[in-house]
Structure formats: structure tokens, C-alpha cells
Amino acid sequence: MAATSSDAPVQETGLSRPELASRANDRAAMRRRLMLLAPAVLIITICGLAPLSIVLAYSWMQPAEYAGVIPQFSPDAWINLAFERDLFSDELLPNFAYYSIYARSIMMAGMTTLLALAVGFPTSYFIATRAPHRRNLWLFLITIPFWTNLLIRTFAIMLILRDEGVLNVILLKLGIIDTPLQLLFTNWAVSYGLAYAYLPLMVMPLYASMEKLDFRLVEAGYDLYASRFQVLRRVIIPLVKPGIVAGSILCFIPAIGDYVITSQLGGGKRMMLGTLIAMQFGPARNWPQGSAIALGLMIIVLIALFIYAKKVVARSNMR
Amino acid sequence: MVAGATAIEARNVVKTFGSGSEAFNALDNVSVTIRQNEFFTLLGPSGCGKTTLLRMIAGFELPTSGEIMLDGQPVAHLPPFKRQVNTVFQSYALFPHLTVAQNIAFGLEMLRRSKSEIDAQVDKMLKLVQMEPMRNRRVNQISGGQQQRVALARALAPHPKVLLLDEPLSALDLKLRKGMQIELKRLQMETGITFIFVTHDQEEALTMSDRVAVMSKGKILQIGTPTEIYERPSDRFVADFIGETNFTQAEVLERQGDEGRLRLCSGVEIVQQINSLAGIGDKVTLAIRPERIELAPHDDACQFSGTVQNVVYFGTDTTYHLNIQGGGHMTVRLQNRWGHQSVLQAGDEVGLRVPPEAMQVLKD
């Protein structure tokens, strides 16, 4: 009667009664487990898959005159991601306007990621080297801004950066400048705002890998004649690389598609992917175009994540 | 290099951890001179300060007061990466993101040696620790004993003036450990580098060292060759920590110069070399190694007599636990040179014969 164990391999062809019973038990257990998954599956379907399917469908349709779509197949929106039709000859020409938006978005997201990394790396190192019972407090402090409404935080940054803002007033009073600096509505303002918003997303994975870092390896580095900078470059950074990559991805992805911060702090002067998508659904009334851009962005992000999973995760598992 | 010249000197080194009422001295006024080309061992139980002293020489800790000298120069101001001292860490601390060869090359690369010099030195080191076939493995793909060898090679590659070894053998199983003990001694002879070895294993200390410093509670109790430490322990802690020892009390009856007449607990009187501190009427402690005692039928040549309590057979030798007449217990170990002779059994009465030079009077 030892065969009641569910994972014992069944060797005989004929199943005895307890084995049959255990199979029935297994099926019941499986059903119960699937029931536990049901709420999540329901939410993902309603709030994730269904809207995504609609977006996918819209991207292959024609725009209606006053917003919405005409349910007729058209690949135009996808072609427009890379090409535009010449008004007269109808031939396909490179869509340079979009290219510059892509380039600008990638650059801004890159700047944001670098800025967040530059601030987040020492911060995570600091937290990881505190006494264990203090670390959670520091992490908690890092996440506090996350609890404040994004729009309010963005307005707060505007108050600091604008011509009569805190920063300019201080600089003027100190006599460092005579006329207010143009701080707001610049690329710097945007990446500053983005880096501030997504800093916790950088710090968390970085901290997670730094906490696992064996600081005896740092000592070994010093012992073997590595200066502080060399220890950082040759020992610490290679060892926390999975954290750096994960943090950078988590920062880069929302930054490249961000709408609120880029439009508020950038002043809408220079178009970015987020603002471009919003414009297609708004003033441009080209829903298929907006859908295609949004999906294109998503596909690129997924490809990047896939490459990351293949390379970095595979390598860190080897350890 | 002049043989016998000083490699490392610690002068009145004190290290205090914590502050106020929680402060305690990990090192309490430690002075020691370690010679060049020496295999020097810091031996003591955990918490005795031996690792703290080692980390201080490496530069990971600074003395609260006192001075560490390397080659006659004070090194307090030098960070670890500017000291020509390398460490073999207890956990090996090999870089997991590098291969075996890259680990060994690390120190040389930091010293900005030329590519050809690094390659040659790495090859030499791999050969020295017999790890050539493993050169391109990652360090997590090799066994603990192999990691140990790589850690050694990595620390030896820059040819430091002093090599520090922090209980490097403690993670190995008995057989590997024995092999590595011999290997370490060989490496030290071949490279001519000063080795400072930290361990709590007295056997390790005795088999490898030129000199041993026995430490307890932040102090060095005795420095000497393994023979000196074992044969002539300076105090009760050293005698007890190094090997097995029987302690027995005796009373000083009279003394003449260095010699004194002692009355043992058995009532037998003996003449023995004693230290200058003990006066007439004082109690002194005698230390007697178990293997120096002979068992015989009781007669006048015996200093003690006792009853066999139990007999433990160890293969190479047999240990007898005895109740001594006049108080106390003693352990006697006899080699089984002619096979195990189970002549004696529990309950038998025997006499104990101890040669005078086997009895060591300790300051208590």
C-alpha cells in the first residue's frame, strides 16, 4: 500500500485501486490550484489581454474622420512607423519626423537611466553596507516619494525649476547669476523628473544584488593591490551586474513611453513617444496610428527583455 | 635577504572594539617579531585575537595604539593595496566572475605588470599548485580543495614579502587537510616567503611551523618552536591547549637555587627544576604528558599509583584513564608497538613511572 504517494512512478500497466484513487485526488488538487489562479487570470484577461487585442485590431484598421476606427483592413499605420507616403507620387519615403522622435525618446530614456544609475548605485551601496536592521528603514525612505501622486510630484519639480522657482531665486540671491536660467522645459528637466520618479525602480534591484555581494571579495580586491576605483570596476560592478541591468531595464522602459512627466517638464516643445501616442488619440484623431506606435514600442521592449533574460539571467544562474 | 632579519614586527599593539562599558580589548599589548622566511603560526582558541592581528598586518584593521612594522617601516598609514602582503582568506574569497587563471592574474594586473610577465607568472603558479588543467574553469566549477590551491596561487603570484593565511585549511576534510599541510610547508620553502598562519588546530601548528605564538584573550602567552611549546609550556593554558596534559599539584618542601624538593599528591618526594617564583610551602602545578608515563607493577620507583578506570583502544595507541591515589585523575597513552596488549583491565592496580624531565613545573 506504499503506492499512495502521488509522485511514485507507476510501473505496472494495470492500476491498483489505491493508485486510481490517488489519481483522482491529484486531479482534484489540480482543480483546486487552478481555482486559486482564476482571479488573476480573470483580471489579466479583462484588463490586459482584452484591451491589448483591441489595440492590436485597431492598429490594422483605418482611422475614422472624427476619432475611432473604420473596421476595414489597412497596414498604413504600421507602414507609417517607418515610412511616409509622398503626397504627390504616393511613393514610400523614410519618415524622418518619426525617426527623430524615436531617437529623442531613446536618448531621453537613456539619460534618465544613466542619471538614475549614477544616483542609485551609491545609494544602494550605502544601504547594503548598513547594519541589517537599518536597511529596511532606508529602503522605506527611498520608496516614500512613490506614494505621492505623480502629477503632484511633477508640479513640485516645476516649482523648483521654473524661472521664478526655488533654484533660480537662490542662485540670483547668491549673485551667481544675473538672469534666471532656463531650467524648465529642457531635456535636463525631463530626465531629472524621470530619474526622480523611477529611482526606486533602479535602487530596488541594485540593492538586491548588492545585499548578496560578499564583501570579503572587496577585501580580497584591496589585498591584491586594487585601488578603490579598481575594486569598484573589477570586483563590485561585475558582481552586481545583474542588478545594474535589471534596474536599468526597469527604469528605461517606463521612461521611454512616459507621458505625464515629459509633457509637463518638457513643455511639449519636443515630441516624444508618449506625447506622440497621446497626440494620435487626441488632436490627430488617428487611433490606428497611436495603436501601432504603442504596440511597436511594446514589441521592442519585449525583445530587449528577451535578450536580457537569455544573456544575463542565464549567466547568473551558472554561478 | 638576510636570514633571521625581521619581516614583521608588532609593538605594544592594542585593539579595542566597542566603547564605554562594552569595550573589550581584542588585542592587549601584543608584541611579536616575525623573521624573514619563517613559517610563523598564531595559535589560539576562537576569539583570542589571532585573526585581528592578522587583519591588522594586512591593513584591514588599524591598531588602537601601538605599531605594526613591515620591513622595519611603520605601515599604519598604508591601505591594504599598498602593502606587499597578501592574504589567503578563510573562505578563499575567490572572484566568482573570473576563471582560475584570471583570479591568479588579478594581483599582477593591478600592479600593472606586462602581459607577458603576467602570463609567465600565472603559468608558474598554476604549475606550483598543480592546477594547470583547471586554468579556464570558473572557480565555482572546482572542488573545495582546488579552490584552496587557487587561493594560494592567487596570493603568491605577486610574490609578496609576507603571506597571511587565515585558517585556510578549516573547510577541508581531514585527508585533504593533511595533504595541504605538507604542501604549504613545501610552498613556503620553495618560495622563501614569510608565512603567517592563523589556526586553532594545535596539530596543524606543530607540524608546519618554525615558530608558534600561543594566544589567549588578546595576549601572546608563549612564543617558541613547536618542540619548546609542547615540551616546555610556560603556563597552564598553553600546556592544556597544546595536546593532552595531566595536571597534578605538588608542594615545595625546600629549595636550593633552581632545584626544589617537591611532595607529590601521592606522598612521594622528588627533586625537580622549579621556577624562581615558587617559595617553600607553595603549591605548584606539574604538567605531565600522557605518552611520557610508563605503567608498571607498583614499586618504589613509581611516583604515583592508581586504579585503572577504563581502557580506550585507538588503533595506534591505547589510552588508560586512571584514578590516582591521593586524588585526581590521569590519562596515560601507550603505543601499541607490539600489538594491543590487554593486560590491564578496569579495576587493576598499577604504578605510574614518570621520568623527571617529563614533569614540567608551571607558573599557575
CSV table of N, CA, C and O in Angstrom, one decimal, chain A residues 214 216-228 230-231 233-236 238-239 315 318-319, chain B residues 55 60 80-81 83-87 89 91 93-97 107 109-112 138 140 154 158:
chain,number,residue,atom,x,y,z
A,214,ASP,N,29.4,39.5,-1.5
A,214,ASP,CA,30.2,39.1,-0.5
A,214,ASP,C,31.3,40.1,-0.3
A,214,ASP,O,32.2,40.2,-1.1
A,216,ARG,N,33.7,40.2,1.5
A,216,ARG,CA,35.1,39.6,1.6
A,216,ARG,C,35.8,39.7,0.3
A,216,ARG,O,37.0,39.8,0.2
A,217,LEU,N,35.0,39.7,-0.8
A,217,LEU,CA,35.6,39.8,-2.1
A,217,LEU,C,36.2,41.2,-2.3
A,217,LEU,O,37.2,41.3,-3.0
A,218,VAL,N,35.6,42.1,-1.7
A,218,VAL,CA,36.1,43.5,-1.8
A,218,VAL,C,37.4,43.6,-1.1
A,218,VAL,O,38.4,44.2,-1.6
A,219,GLU,N,37.4,43.0,0.1
A,219,GLU,CA,38.7,42.9,0.8
A,219,GLU,C,39.8,42.2,0.1
A,219,GLU,O,40.9,42.6,0.0
A,220,ALA,N,39.4,41.1,-0.6
A,220,ALA,CA,40.4,40.4,-1.4
A,220,ALA,C,40.9,41.3,-2.5
A,220,ALA,O,42.1,41.2,-2.8
A,221,GLY,N,40.0,42.1,-3.1
A,221,GLY,CA,40.5,43.0,-4.1
A,221,GLY,C,41.5,44.0,-3.6
A,221,GLY,O,42.6,44.2,-4.2
A,222,TYR,N,41.2,44.6,-2.4
A,222,TYR,CA,42.2,45.5,-1.8
A,222,TYR,C,43.5,44.8,-1.5
A,222,TYR,O,44.6,45.3,-1.7
A,223,ASP,N,43.4,43.6,-1.0
A,223,ASP,CA,44.5,42.8,-0.6
A,223,ASP,C,45.4,42.6,-1.8
A,223,ASP,O,46.7,42.5,-1.7
A,224,LEU,N,44.8,42.5,-3.0
A,224,LEU,CA,45.6,42.2,-4.2
A,224,LEU,C,45.9,43.5,-5.0
A,224,LEU,O,45.9,43.5,-6.2
A,225,TYR,N,46.1,44.5,-4.3
A,225,TYR,CA,46.7,45.8,-4.8
A,225,TYR,C,45.7,46.6,-5.7
A,225,TYR,O,46.1,47.4,-6.4
A,226,ALA,N,44.4,46.3,-5.6
A,226,ALA,CA,43.4,47.1,-6.4
A,226,ALA,C,43.1,48.3,-5.6
A,226,ALA,O,42.8,48.2,-4.4
A,227,SER,N,43.1,49.5,-6.2
A,227,SER,CA,42.8,50.7,-5.5
A,227,SER,C,41.2,50.7,-5.4
A,227,SER,O,40.5,49.9,-5.9
A,228,ARG,N,40.7,51.8,-4.7
A,228,ARG,CA,39.2,51.8,-4.5
A,228,ARG,C,38.5,51.8,-5.9
A,228,ARG,O,37.5,51.1,-6.0
A,230,GLN,N,39.6,50.6,-8.7
A,230,GLN,CA,39.8,49.3,-9.4
A,230,GLN,C,38.9,48.3,-8.8
A,230,GLN,O,38.4,47.4,-9.5
A,231,VAL,N,38.7,48.3,-7.5
A,231,VAL,CA,37.8,47.4,-6.8
A,231,VAL,C,36.4,47.6,-7.3
A,231,VAL,O,35.7,46.6,-7.6
A,233,ARG,N,35.5,48.8,-10.2
A,233,ARG,CA,35.4,48.5,-11.6
A,233,ARG,C,35.6,47.0,-11.9
A,233,ARG,O,34.9,46.4,-12.7
A,234,ARG,N,36.5,46.4,-11.1
A,234,ARG,CA,36.9,45.0,-11.4
A,234,ARG,C,36.2,44.0,-10.5
A,234,ARG,O,36.2,42.8,-10.9
A,235,VAL,N,35.7,44.4,-9.4
A,235,VAL,CA,35.1,43.4,-8.5
A,235,VAL,C,33.6,43.7,-8.3
A,235,VAL,O,32.7,42.9,-8.6
A,236,ILE,N,33.3,44.9,-7.8
A,236,ILE,CA,31.9,45.2,-7.4
A,236,ILE,C,31.0,45.2,-8.6
A,236,ILE,O,30.0,44.6,-8.7
A,238,PRO,N,31.2,44.1,-11.8
A,238,PRO,CA,30.9,42.8,-12.4
A,238,PRO,C,30.0,41.9,-11.6
A,238,PRO,O,29.1,41.2,-12.1
A,239,LEU,N,30.1,42.0,-10.2
A,239,LEU,CA,29.3,41.1,-9.4
A,239,LEU,C,27.9,41.6,-9.2
A,239,LEU,O,27.0,40.8,-9.0
A,315,ARG,N,23.5,33.6,-17.4
A,315,ARG,CA,24.9,33.7,-16.8
A,315,ARG,C,24.9,33.7,-15.3
A,315,ARG,O,25.7,33.0,-14.7
A,318,MET,N,24.4,30.4,-13.8
A,318,MET,CA,25.5,29.5,-13.9
A,318,MET,C,26.4,29.5,-12.6
A,318,MET,O,27.0,28.6,-12.3
A,319,ARG,N,26.3,30.7,-11.9
A,319,ARG,CA,27.1,30.8,-10.7
A,319,ARG,C,26.7,29.9,-9.6
A,319,ARG,O,25.6,29.6,-9.4
B,55,ARG,N,44.6,40.6,10.4
B,55,ARG,CA,43.9,41.6,9.6
B,55,ARG,C,44.6,42.9,9.8
B,55,ARG,O,44.6,43.8,8.9
B,60,PHE,N,43.5,45.7,7.1
B,60,PHE,CA,42.1,45.8,7.2
B,60,PHE,C,41.6,46.4,8.5
B,60,PHE,O,40.5,46.8,8.6
B,80,PRO,N,45.5,48.6,2.6
B,80,PRO,CA,45.9,47.2,2.2
B,80,PRO,C,46.5,47.1,0.8
B,80,PRO,O,47.4,46.3,0.6
B,81,PHE,N,46.0,47.9,-0.1
B,81,PHE,CA,46.5,47.7,-1.5
B,81,PHE,C,47.9,48.3,-1.7
B,81,PHE,O,48.4,48.3,-2.8
B,83,ARG,N,50.3,47.6,0.6
B,83,ARG,CA,51.2,46.7,1.4
B,83,ARG,C,51.6,45.5,0.7
B,83,ARG,O,50.8,44.8,0.1
B,84,GLN,N,52.9,45.2,0.7
B,84,GLN,CA,53.4,44.0,0.0
B,84,GLN,C,53.1,42.7,0.8
B,84,GLN,O,54.0,42.0,1.2
B,85,VAL,N,51.8,42.6,1.1
B,85,VAL,CA,51.4,41.5,1.9
B,85,VAL,C,50.1,40.9,1.3
B,85,VAL,O,49.3,41.7,0.8
B,86,ASN,N,50.0,39.6,1.1
B,86,ASN,CA,48.8,39.0,0.5
B,86,ASN,C,48.2,38.0,1.5
B,86,ASN,O,48.9,37.5,2.4
B,87,THR,N,46.9,37.9,1.3
B,87,THR,CA,46.2,37.0,2.3
B,87,THR,C,45.5,35.9,1.6
B,87,THR,O,45.0,36.0,0.5
B,89,PHE,N,42.3,33.9,2.3
B,89,PHE,CA,41.2,34.1,3.2
B,89,PHE,C,40.6,32.7,3.6
B,89,PHE,O,40.7,31.8,2.9
B,91,SER,N,37.6,31.9,3.8
B,91,SER,CA,36.6,31.5,2.8
B,91,SER,C,37.1,31.5,1.4
B,91,SER,O,36.3,31.4,0.5
B,93,ALA,N,37.5,33.6,-0.7
B,93,ALA,CA,37.2,34.8,-1.4
B,93,ALA,C,37.7,34.9,-2.8
B,93,ALA,O,38.2,35.9,-3.2
B,94,LEU,N,37.5,33.8,-3.6
B,94,LEU,CA,37.9,33.8,-5.0
B,94,LEU,C,36.8,34.6,-5.7
B,94,LEU,O,35.6,34.6,-5.4
B,95,PHE,N,37.2,35.3,-6.8
B,95,PHE,CA,36.3,36.1,-7.6
B,95,PHE,C,35.4,35.2,-8.4
B,95,PHE,O,35.9,34.5,-9.3
B,96,PRO,N,34.1,35.1,-8.2
B,96,PRO,CA,33.3,34.1,-8.9
B,96,PRO,C,33.1,34.5,-10.4
B,96,PRO,O,32.7,33.6,-11.1
B,97,HIS,N,33.3,35.7,-10.7
B,97,HIS,CA,33.1,36.1,-12.1
B,97,HIS,C,34.4,35.9,-13.0
B,97,HIS,O,34.3,36.2,-14.2
B,107,GLY,N,46.1,40.1,-9.1
B,107,GLY,CA,47.0,41.0,-8.3
B,107,GLY,C,48.1,41.5,-9.2
B,107,GLY,O,48.4,42.7,-9.1
B,109,GLU,N,47.8,42.1,-12.5
B,109,GLU,CA,47.2,43.1,-13.3
B,109,GLU,C,47.1,44.4,-12.6
B,109,GLU,O,47.3,45.5,-13.1
B,110,MET,N,46.7,44.4,-11.3
B,110,MET,CA,46.6,45.6,-10.5
B,110,MET,C,47.9,46.3,-10.3
B,110,MET,O,48.0,47.5,-10.2
B,111,LEU,N,49.0,45.5,-10.3
B,111,LEU,CA,50.3,46.0,-10.2
B,111,LEU,C,50.9,46.5,-11.6
B,111,LEU,O,52.0,46.9,-11.7
B,112,ARG,N,50.0,46.4,-12.6
B,112,ARG,CA,50.4,46.8,-14.0
B,112,ARG,C,51.6,46.2,-14.5
B,112,ARG,O,52.5,46.8,-15.1
B,138,ARG,N,35.7,28.1,-14.2
B,138,ARG,CA,35.3,29.1,-13.2
B,138,ARG,C,35.5,28.5,-11.8
B,138,ARG,O,35.5,27.3,-11.7
B,140,ASN,N,33.6,28.3,-9.4
B,140,ASN,CA,32.6,27.5,-8.8
B,140,ASN,C,32.4,26.1,-9.4
B,140,ASN,O,31.6,25.3,-9.1
B,154,ARG,N,46.8,32.6,-6.1
B,154,ARG,CA,46.5,34.0,-6.3
B,154,ARG,C,47.3,34.9,-5.3
B,154,ARG,O,47.7,36.0,-5.7
B,158,PRO,N,51.8,37.6,-6.8
B,158,PRO,CA,52.6,38.9,-6.8
B,158,PRO,C,53.9,38.8,-6.0
B,158,PRO,O,54.5,39.8,-5.9
